[in-house]
Amino acid sequence: MKTIKGTSSNTRVLSPTHNSESQHESGLSPGVRGTLFGLISALAYTAANIALREAAVDNNADWAIWISALKSIPAAIAGWVIVAYRDFQGLPSLPPRRLVIPLILTGLVMQFGGNVMFQWSLSLGGLALSVPLCFATLLTTGALLGRIFLEEAITRRMLVSMLVLTAAIVLLSLGAHQAELSVYEHMEHHTNSMSTVALTIFVACFSGCAYGAGGTVIRGSVRGELSISATLVLISTTGLVCLTTVAIYRLGFSILWETTPWQYFVMLIAGIMNAIAFFAIGASMKYLSVTRVNLLNASQTAMAAFAGVIFFGEELTVWLLSGTALTIGGLFLMEKKRPSIPNSPMGETSQSNENLQEGNSNG
């Protein structure tokens, strides 16, 4: 009888572990899924940034608003299609009323403070300067707000990774003068002066702060029961409606036919890539913290630097090479933690041992 009882007890303990292992064998773990979505987002954002750089033909905020308005169309359409599909399937499709106003406000911050300012910075300093400066403030803002409002811990390994990536951004920025010169040669309205460089730094950093704040709100929304499409559809629709309204008011309806077919095509590509990246980063935030998603997306810095060299004739400097190497190194330092097995004492023990080992390796 004791043998039978002991066997039954062991079965109850090992059963959750066995079921969980079977689930992990049949699919990807949350950490791997979040990482894959984060890398897809980084690649898509890089493609979008190249297209946006091509569309940055004039140095003024009004043109940046118009480009950002057109860029938001694919994301808004994709969002509403997914919402309609979920509603047809009987699934929750739209956010609850209490979140509508916060998400619209988040959309205004991300569209005007993030997208418009970033697009303007591209016409001021190009890819090699705008992307690194944007990420320097995005990483800091996202980590700080994630810690304050979402109670997400910043581990020592993560902190070291952030410091290395920040150092990479500094090195990349030191060689940004060549990028500013290449923009100066091809822009219709551009002045090569210290005031232009100062404006570029301010605009790019402002966009990073806006993206970091918006990312924190998205993370707080999608990590609960709210779907990604329900969160992002209001943000993208807010951009489409508000940016288009402001652009038409500032530039007039003539901007519709003054924009060339090539510019429409380039901005369509930028919008499609941005939509892919937008939903991918939302999916990534469902599995990872704000800081880890932002660190994955920081690979855009290296991609943008080489894109500036290849596509826009920006000079390949020692600062660019050193910054790129540090960026790759910082991404490898990112915290790696296997998910614990839910509802299993063995999983909790394994997680505790893993945390202890991590503490020893860092100490």
CSV table of C-alpha atoms in Angstrom, one decimal:
chain,number,residue,atom,x,y,z
A,1,MET,CA,0.0,0.0,0.0
A,2,LYS,CA,2.9,2.4,0.8
A,3,THR,CA,4.4,1.7,-2.6
A,4,ILE,CA,1.1,2.5,-4.4
A,5,LYS,CA,0.7,5.6,-2.3
A,6,GLY,CA,4.2,6.8,-3.0
A,7,THR,CA,3.8,6.2,-6.7
A,8,SER,CA,0.6,8.2,-6.8
A,9,SER,CA,2.2,11.1,-5.0
A,10,ASN,CA,5.1,11.1,-7.4
A,11,THR,CA,2.7,11.1,-10.3
A,12,ARG,CA,1.0,14.2,-9.0
A,13,VAL,CA,4.3,16.0,-8.6
A,14,LEU,CA,5.8,15.0,-11.9
A,15,SER,CA,2.7,15.3,-14.0
A,16,PRO,CA,2.7,19.2,-14.3
A,17,THR,CA,6.4,19.1,-15.2
A,18,HIS,CA,5.8,16.5,-17.9
A,19,ASN,CA,2.9,18.4,-19.4
A,20,SER,CA,4.8,21.6,-19.4
A,21,GLU,CA,7.8,20.0,-21.1
A,22,SER,CA,5.5,18.6,-23.7
A,23,GLN,CA,4.1,22.0,-24.3
A,24,HIS,CA,7.5,23.6,-24.7
A,25,GLU,CA,8.6,20.8,-27.1
A,26,SER,CA,5.5,21.5,-29.3
A,27,GLY,CA,6.0,25.2,-29.4
A,28,LEU,CA,8.5,28.0,-28.7
A,29,SER,CA,9.0,29.3,-25.2
A,30,PRO,CA,7.7,32.9,-24.4
A,31,GLY,CA,11.3,34.2,-24.2
A,32,VAL,CA,12.1,32.8,-27.7
A,33,ARG,CA,8.9,34.1,-29.1
A,34,GLY,CA,9.5,37.6,-27.7
A,35,THR,CA,13.0,37.6,-29.0
A,36,LEU,CA,11.9,36.6,-32.5
A,37,PHE,CA,9.2,39.2,-32.6
A,38,GLY,CA,11.7,41.8,-31.4
A,39,LEU,CA,14.2,41.0,-34.1
A,40,ILE,CA,11.5,41.1,-36.8
A,41,SER,CA,10.5,44.5,-35.5
A,42,ALA,CA,14.1,45.7,-35.7
A,43,LEU,CA,14.5,44.5,-39.3
A,44,ALA,CA,11.2,46.0,-40.4
A,45,TYR,CA,11.9,49.3,-38.7
A,46,THR,CA,15.3,49.5,-40.4
A,47,ALA,CA,13.6,49.0,-43.8
A,48,ALA,CA,11.0,51.6,-42.9
A,49,ASN,CA,13.8,54.0,-41.8
A,50,ILE,CA,15.5,53.6,-45.1
A,51,ALA,CA,12.3,54.5,-47.0
A,52,LEU,CA,11.6,57.4,-44.6
A,53,ARG,CA,15.2,58.7,-45.2
A,54,GLU,CA,14.5,58.6,-49.0
A,55,ALA,CA,11.3,60.5,-48.4
A,56,ALA,CA,13.0,63.2,-46.3
A,57,VAL,CA,13.4,65.6,-49.3
A,58,ASP,CA,12.7,68.8,-47.4
A,59,ASN,CA,13.7,70.2,-44.0
A,60,ASN,CA,10.5,71.3,-42.4
A,61,ALA,CA,8.1,70.0,-39.8
A,62,ASP,CA,5.0,70.2,-42.1
A,63,TRP,CA,6.5,67.8,-44.6
A,64,ALA,CA,7.4,65.5,-41.7
A,65,ILE,CA,3.8,65.5,-40.6
A,66,TRP,CA,2.6,64.7,-44.1
A,67,ILE,CA,5.0,61.8,-44.4
A,68,SER,CA,4.0,60.4,-41.0
A,69,ALA,CA,0.4,60.7,-41.9
A,70,LEU,CA,0.8,58.6,-45.0
A,71,LYS,CA,3.0,56.1,-43.1
A,72,SER,CA,0.2,55.5,-40.6
A,73,ILE,CA,-2.3,54.2,-43.2
A,74,PRO,CA,-1.1,50.6,-43.5
A,75,ALA,CA,-0.9,50.2,-39.7
A,76,ALA,CA,-4.4,51.6,-39.2
A,77,ILE,CA,-5.9,49.4,-42.0
A,78,ALA,CA,-4.2,46.2,-40.6
A,79,GLY,CA,-5.3,47.1,-37.1
A,80,TRP,CA,-9.0,47.4,-38.1
A,81,VAL,CA,-8.9,44.2,-40.2
A,82,ILE,CA,-7.6,42.2,-37.3
A,83,VAL,CA,-10.2,43.9,-34.9
A,84,ALA,CA,-13.0,43.0,-37.4
A,85,TYR,CA,-11.7,39.4,-37.6
A,86,ARG,CA,-11.5,39.0,-33.8
A,87,ASP,CA,-15.0,40.4,-33.5
A,88,PHE,CA,-16.3,37.9,-36.1
A,89,GLN,CA,-14.7,35.1,-34.1
A,90,GLY,CA,-16.4,36.3,-31.0
A,91,LEU,CA,-13.2,37.3,-29.3
A,92,PRO,CA,-12.5,40.6,-27.5
A,93,SER,CA,-11.7,43.1,-30.2
A,94,LEU,CA,-11.7,46.7,-28.9
A,95,PRO,CA,-10.3,48.0,-25.6
A,96,PRO,CA,-12.6,48.7,-22.7
A,97,ARG,CA,-13.9,52.3,-22.4
A,98,ARG,CA,-11.7,53.1,-19.5
A,99,LEU,CA,-8.6,52.6,-21.7
A,100,VAL,CA,-9.8,54.4,-24.9
A,101,ILE,CA,-8.8,57.9,-23.7
A,102,PRO,CA,-5.4,56.8,-22.4
A,103,LEU,CA,-4.6,55.0,-25.6
A,104,ILE,CA,-5.7,57.9,-27.8
A,105,LEU,CA,-3.4,60.2,-25.7
A,106,THR,CA,-0.6,57.6,-26.1
A,107,GLY,CA,-1.2,57.7,-29.8
A,108,LEU,CA,-0.9,61.5,-29.9
A,109,VAL,CA,2.4,61.3,-28.0
A,110,MET,CA,3.8,58.6,-30.2
A,111,GLN,CA,2.6,60.1,-33.5
A,112,PHE,CA,3.5,63.8,-33.0
A,113,GLY,CA,6.3,63.4,-30.4
A,114,GLY,CA,7.7,60.2,-31.8
A,115,ASN,CA,7.0,59.7,-35.6
A,116,VAL,CA,6.9,63.4,-36.6
A,117,MET,CA,10.0,64.4,-34.6
A,118,PHE,CA,11.9,61.3,-35.8
A,119,GLN,CA,11.0,62.1,-39.4
A,120,TRP,CA,12.1,65.7,-39.0
A,121,SER,CA,15.4,64.6,-37.5
A,122,LEU,CA,16.0,62.4,-40.6
A,123,SER,CA,15.8,65.5,-42.8
A,124,LEU,CA,18.2,67.3,-40.4
A,125,GLY,CA,20.9,64.8,-39.6
A,126,GLY,CA,20.2,61.6,-41.6
A,127,LEU,CA,20.1,58.0,-40.4
A,128,ALA,CA,23.5,57.8,-38.7
A,129,LEU,CA,22.7,60.6,-36.3
A,130,SER,CA,19.0,60.3,-35.8
A,131,VAL,CA,18.6,56.6,-35.0
A,132,PRO,CA,21.4,56.5,-32.4
A,133,LEU,CA,20.2,59.6,-30.6
A,134,CYS,CA,16.6,58.3,-30.6
A,135,PHE,CA,17.6,55.0,-29.1
A,136,ALA,CA,19.8,56.6,-26.4
A,137,THR,CA,16.8,58.3,-25.0
A,138,LEU,CA,14.3,55.5,-25.8
A,139,LEU,CA,16.3,53.0,-23.8
A,140,THR,CA,16.7,55.3,-20.8
A,141,THR,CA,13.1,56.5,-20.8
A,142,GLY,CA,11.6,53.0,-21.4
A,143,ALA,CA,13.7,51.4,-18.6
A,144,LEU,CA,12.9,54.2,-16.1
A,145,LEU,CA,9.2,54.3,-16.8
A,146,GLY,CA,9.0,50.5,-16.9
A,147,ARG,CA,10.6,50.4,-13.5
A,148,ILE,CA,8.4,53.2,-12.0
A,149,PHE,CA,5.0,52.3,-13.4
A,150,LEU,CA,5.3,48.6,-14.3
A,151,GLU,CA,7.6,47.5,-11.5
A,152,GLU,CA,9.9,45.8,-13.9
A,153,ALA,CA,13.3,45.0,-12.5
A,154,ILE,CA,16.5,46.1,-14.2
A,155,THR,CA,19.0,43.3,-13.5
A,156,ARG,CA,22.8,43.9,-13.4
A,157,ARG,CA,23.4,42.1,-16.7
A,158,MET,CA,20.7,44.3,-18.3
A,159,LEU,CA,22.2,47.4,-16.8
A,160,VAL,CA,25.6,46.5,-18.2
A,161,SER,CA,24.1,45.8,-21.6
A,162,MET,CA,22.4,49.2,-21.5
A,163,LEU,CA,25.6,50.9,-20.6
A,164,VAL,CA,27.5,49.2,-23.4
A,165,LEU,CA,24.7,50.2,-25.9
A,166,THR,CA,24.8,53.7,-24.7
A,167,ALA,CA,28.5,53.8,-25.2
A,168,ALA,CA,28.0,52.5,-28.7
A,169,ILE,CA,25.5,55.3,-29.4
A,170,VAL,CA,27.9,57.9,-28.2
A,171,LEU,CA,30.6,56.6,-30.5
A,172,LEU,CA,28.2,56.5,-33.5
A,173,SER,CA,27.2,60.1,-32.7
A,174,LEU,CA,30.8,61.3,-32.7
A,175,GLY,CA,31.0,60.4,-36.4
A,176,ALA,CA,27.6,61.9,-37.2
A,177,HIS,CA,29.0,65.1,-38.7
A,178,GLN,CA,29.6,63.3,-42.0
A,179,ALA,CA,26.0,62.2,-42.1
A,180,GLU,CA,24.9,65.8,-41.5
A,181,LEU,CA,27.0,66.9,-44.4
A,182,SER,CA,25.5,64.3,-46.8
A,183,VAL,CA,22.0,65.5,-45.8
A,184,TYR,CA,23.1,69.1,-46.3
A,185,GLU,CA,24.1,68.4,-49.9
A,186,HIS,CA,20.8,67.0,-51.0
A,187,MET,CA,18.1,68.8,-48.9
A,188,GLU,CA,16.2,71.7,-50.4
A,189,HIS,CA,16.1,73.8,-47.3
A,190,HIS,CA,19.0,73.1,-45.0
A,191,THR,CA,21.6,75.2,-43.2
A,192,ASN,CA,25.0,73.7,-42.2
A,193,SER,CA,25.4,75.3,-38.8
A,194,MET,CA,25.8,74.4,-35.1
A,195,SER,CA,22.2,75.5,-34.5
A,196,THR,CA,21.1,72.8,-37.0
A,197,VAL,CA,23.1,70.2,-35.2
A,198,ALA,CA,21.6,71.3,-31.9
A,199,LEU,CA,18.1,71.2,-33.3
A,200,THR,CA,18.8,67.7,-34.7
A,201,ILE,CA,19.9,66.4,-31.3
A,202,PHE,CA,16.9,67.9,-29.5
A,203,VAL,CA,14.4,66.6,-32.1
A,204,ALA,CA,15.9,63.1,-32.2
A,205,CYS,CA,16.1,62.8,-28.4
A,206,PHE,CA,12.5,64.1,-28.0
A,207,SER,CA,11.3,61.4,-30.4
A,208,GLY,CA,13.1,58.8,-28.3
A,209,CYS,CA,11.4,60.0,-25.1
A,210,ALA,CA,8.0,59.8,-26.8
A,211,TYR,CA,8.6,56.3,-28.1
A,212,GLY,CA,9.8,55.2,-24.7
A,213,ALA,CA,6.7,56.5,-22.9
A,214,GLY,CA,4.4,55.0,-25.5
A,215,GLY,CA,6.2,51.6,-25.3
A,216,THR,CA,5.6,51.5,-21.6
A,217,VAL,CA,1.9,52.1,-22.1
A,218,ILE,CA,1.7,49.4,-24.8
A,219,ARG,CA,3.6,47.0,-22.5
A,220,GLY,CA,1.2,47.7,-19.6
A,221,SER,CA,-1.8,47.0,-21.9
A,222,VAL,CA,-0.7,43.9,-23.8
A,223,ARG,CA,0.7,42.0,-20.9
A,224,GLY,CA,-2.8,41.6,-19.5
A,225,GLU,CA,-5.9,40.3,-21.3
A,226,LEU,CA,-6.0,43.1,-23.8
A,227,SER,CA,-5.1,42.0,-27.4
A,228,ILE,CA,-2.3,43.6,-29.3
A,229,SER,CA,-4.6,44.7,-32.1
A,230,ALA,CA,-7.0,46.4,-29.6
A,231,THR,CA,-4.1,48.3,-28.2
A,232,LEU,CA,-2.4,49.4,-31.4
A,233,VAL,CA,-5.5,50.1,-33.5
A,234,LEU,CA,-6.4,53.2,-31.6
A,235,ILE,CA,-2.8,54.5,-31.6
A,236,SER,CA,-2.4,54.0,-35.4
A,237,THR,CA,-5.9,55.4,-36.1
A,238,THR,CA,-5.2,58.5,-34.0
A,239,GLY,CA,-2.1,59.1,-36.1
A,240,LEU,CA,-4.0,58.7,-39.4
A,241,VAL,CA,-6.8,61.1,-38.4
A,242,CYS,CA,-4.9,63.7,-36.5
A,243,LEU,CA,-1.7,63.8,-38.7
A,244,THR,CA,-3.7,64.0,-41.9
A,245,THR,CA,-5.9,66.8,-40.6
A,246,VAL,CA,-2.9,68.8,-39.4
A,247,ALA,CA,-1.0,68.2,-42.7
A,248,ILE,CA,-4.0,69.3,-44.9
A,249,TYR,CA,-4.5,72.3,-42.7
A,250,ARG,CA,-0.9,73.4,-42.9
A,251,LEU,CA,-0.1,72.4,-46.5
A,252,GLY,CA,-3.5,72.6,-48.2
A,253,PHE,CA,-5.2,70.0,-50.4
A,254,SER,CA,-2.6,70.8,-53.1
A,255,ILE,CA,-0.2,68.5,-51.2
A,256,LEU,CA,-2.2,65.6,-52.5
A,257,TRP,CA,-1.1,66.1,-56.2
A,258,GLU,CA,2.2,67.9,-55.4
A,259,THR,CA,3.5,64.7,-53.9
A,260,THR,CA,5.1,62.6,-56.6
A,261,PRO,CA,4.2,59.0,-57.4
A,262,TRP,CA,7.7,57.9,-56.3
A,263,GLN,CA,7.2,59.6,-52.9
A,264,TYR,CA,3.8,57.9,-52.5
A,265,PHE,CA,5.4,54.6,-53.3
A,266,VAL,CA,8.3,55.1,-50.9
A,267,MET,CA,6.0,56.2,-48.1
A,268,LEU,CA,3.7,53.2,-48.8
A,269,ILE,CA,6.7,50.9,-48.4
A,270,ALA,CA,7.6,52.7,-45.2
A,271,GLY,CA,4.1,52.4,-43.9
A,272,ILE,CA,3.9,48.6,-44.6
A,273,MET,CA,7.3,48.0,-43.0
A,274,ASN,CA,6.2,50.2,-40.1
A,275,ALA,CA,3.0,48.3,-39.7
A,276,ILE,CA,4.9,45.0,-39.6
A,277,ALA,CA,7.3,46.4,-37.0
A,278,PHE,CA,4.5,48.0,-35.0
A,279,PHE,CA,2.6,44.8,-34.5
A,280,ALA,CA,5.8,42.7,-34.0
A,281,ILE,CA,7.0,45.0,-31.3
A,282,GLY,CA,3.6,44.8,-29.6
A,283,ALA,CA,3.8,41.0,-29.8
A,284,SER,CA,7.3,41.1,-28.3
A,285,MET,CA,6.1,43.2,-25.4
A,286,LYS,CA,3.6,40.6,-24.6
A,287,TYR,CA,6.4,38.2,-23.7
A,288,LEU,CA,9.3,40.5,-22.7
A,289,SER,CA,9.8,43.6,-20.5
A,290,VAL,CA,10.1,47.1,-22.0
A,291,THR,CA,13.8,47.2,-21.5
A,292,ARG,CA,14.5,43.8,-23.1
A,293,VAL,CA,12.4,44.7,-26.2
A,294,ASN,CA,14.1,48.1,-26.5
A,295,LEU,CA,17.5,46.4,-26.2
A,296,LEU,CA,16.6,44.0,-29.1
A,297,ASN,CA,15.4,46.9,-31.1
A,298,ALA,CA,18.7,48.8,-30.5
A,299,SER,CA,20.2,46.6,-33.2
A,300,GLN,CA,18.6,49.1,-35.5
A,301,THR,CA,21.4,51.4,-34.6
A,302,ALA,CA,24.0,49.3,-36.4
A,303,MET,CA,21.6,48.5,-39.3
A,304,ALA,CA,20.8,52.2,-39.8
A,305,ALA,CA,24.5,53.1,-39.7
A,306,PHE,CA,25.4,50.7,-42.5
A,307,ALA,CA,22.2,51.7,-44.4
A,308,GLY,CA,23.4,55.3,-44.4
A,309,VAL,CA,26.7,54.2,-45.8
A,310,ILE,CA,25.3,51.9,-48.5
A,311,PHE,CA,22.2,53.8,-49.7
A,312,PHE,CA,23.0,57.5,-48.9
A,313,GLY,CA,26.7,57.8,-49.3
A,314,GLU,CA,27.5,58.5,-45.6
A,315,GLU,CA,31.1,58.0,-44.8
A,316,LEU,CA,32.4,54.8,-43.1
A,317,THR,CA,34.4,56.0,-40.1
A,318,VAL,CA,36.2,54.4,-37.2
A,319,TRP,CA,33.4,55.8,-35.0
A,320,LEU,CA,30.8,53.9,-37.0
A,321,LEU,CA,32.8,50.6,-36.9
A,322,SER,CA,33.5,50.9,-33.2
A,323,GLY,CA,29.9,51.8,-32.3
A,324,THR,CA,28.6,48.9,-34.4
A,325,ALA,CA,30.9,46.5,-32.6
A,326,LEU,CA,29.8,47.7,-29.2
A,327,THR,CA,26.1,47.5,-30.3
A,328,ILE,CA,26.5,43.8,-31.2
A,329,GLY,CA,28.4,43.2,-27.9
A,330,GLY,CA,25.7,44.9,-25.9
A,331,LEU,CA,23.0,42.7,-27.4
A,332,PHE,CA,25.0,39.6,-26.5
A,333,LEU,CA,25.1,40.8,-22.9
A,334,MET,CA,21.3,40.9,-22.7
A,335,GLU,CA,19.9,38.9,-19.8
A,336,LYS,CA,18.9,35.3,-20.6
A,337,LYS,CA,16.4,33.6,-18.3
A,338,ARG,CA,14.5,30.5,-19.0
A,339,PRO,CA,10.8,30.6,-18.0
A,340,SER,CA,9.8,28.7,-14.9
A,341,ILE,CA,7.3,25.8,-15.1
A,342,PRO,CA,3.9,27.1,-14.0
A,343,ASN,CA,2.1,25.4,-11.1
A,344,SER,CA,5.1,23.2,-10.3
A,345,PRO,CA,7.2,23.3,-7.1
A,346,MET,CA,10.1,21.9,-9.2
A,347,GLY,CA,9.8,24.8,-11.5
A,348,GLU,CA,10.0,27.3,-8.6
A,349,THR,CA,13.1,25.5,-7.3
A,350,SER,CA,14.7,25.6,-10.7
A,351,GLN,CA,14.0,29.3,-11.0
A,352,SER,CA,15.4,30.0,-7.6
A,353,ASN,CA,18.6,28.1,-8.4
A,354,GLU,CA,18.9,30.0,-11.7
A,355,ASN,CA,18.6,33.3,-10.0
A,356,LEU,CA,21.2,32.3,-7.4
A,357,GLN,CA,23.6,31.2,-10.2
A,358,GLU,CA,23.0,34.5,-12.0
A,359,GLY,CA,23.8,36.4,-8.8
A,360,ASN,CA,27.0,34.5,-8.3
A,361,SER,CA,28.1,35.1,-11.8
A,362,ASN,CA,27.5,38.8,-11.5
A,363,GLY,CA,29.0,39.1,-8.0
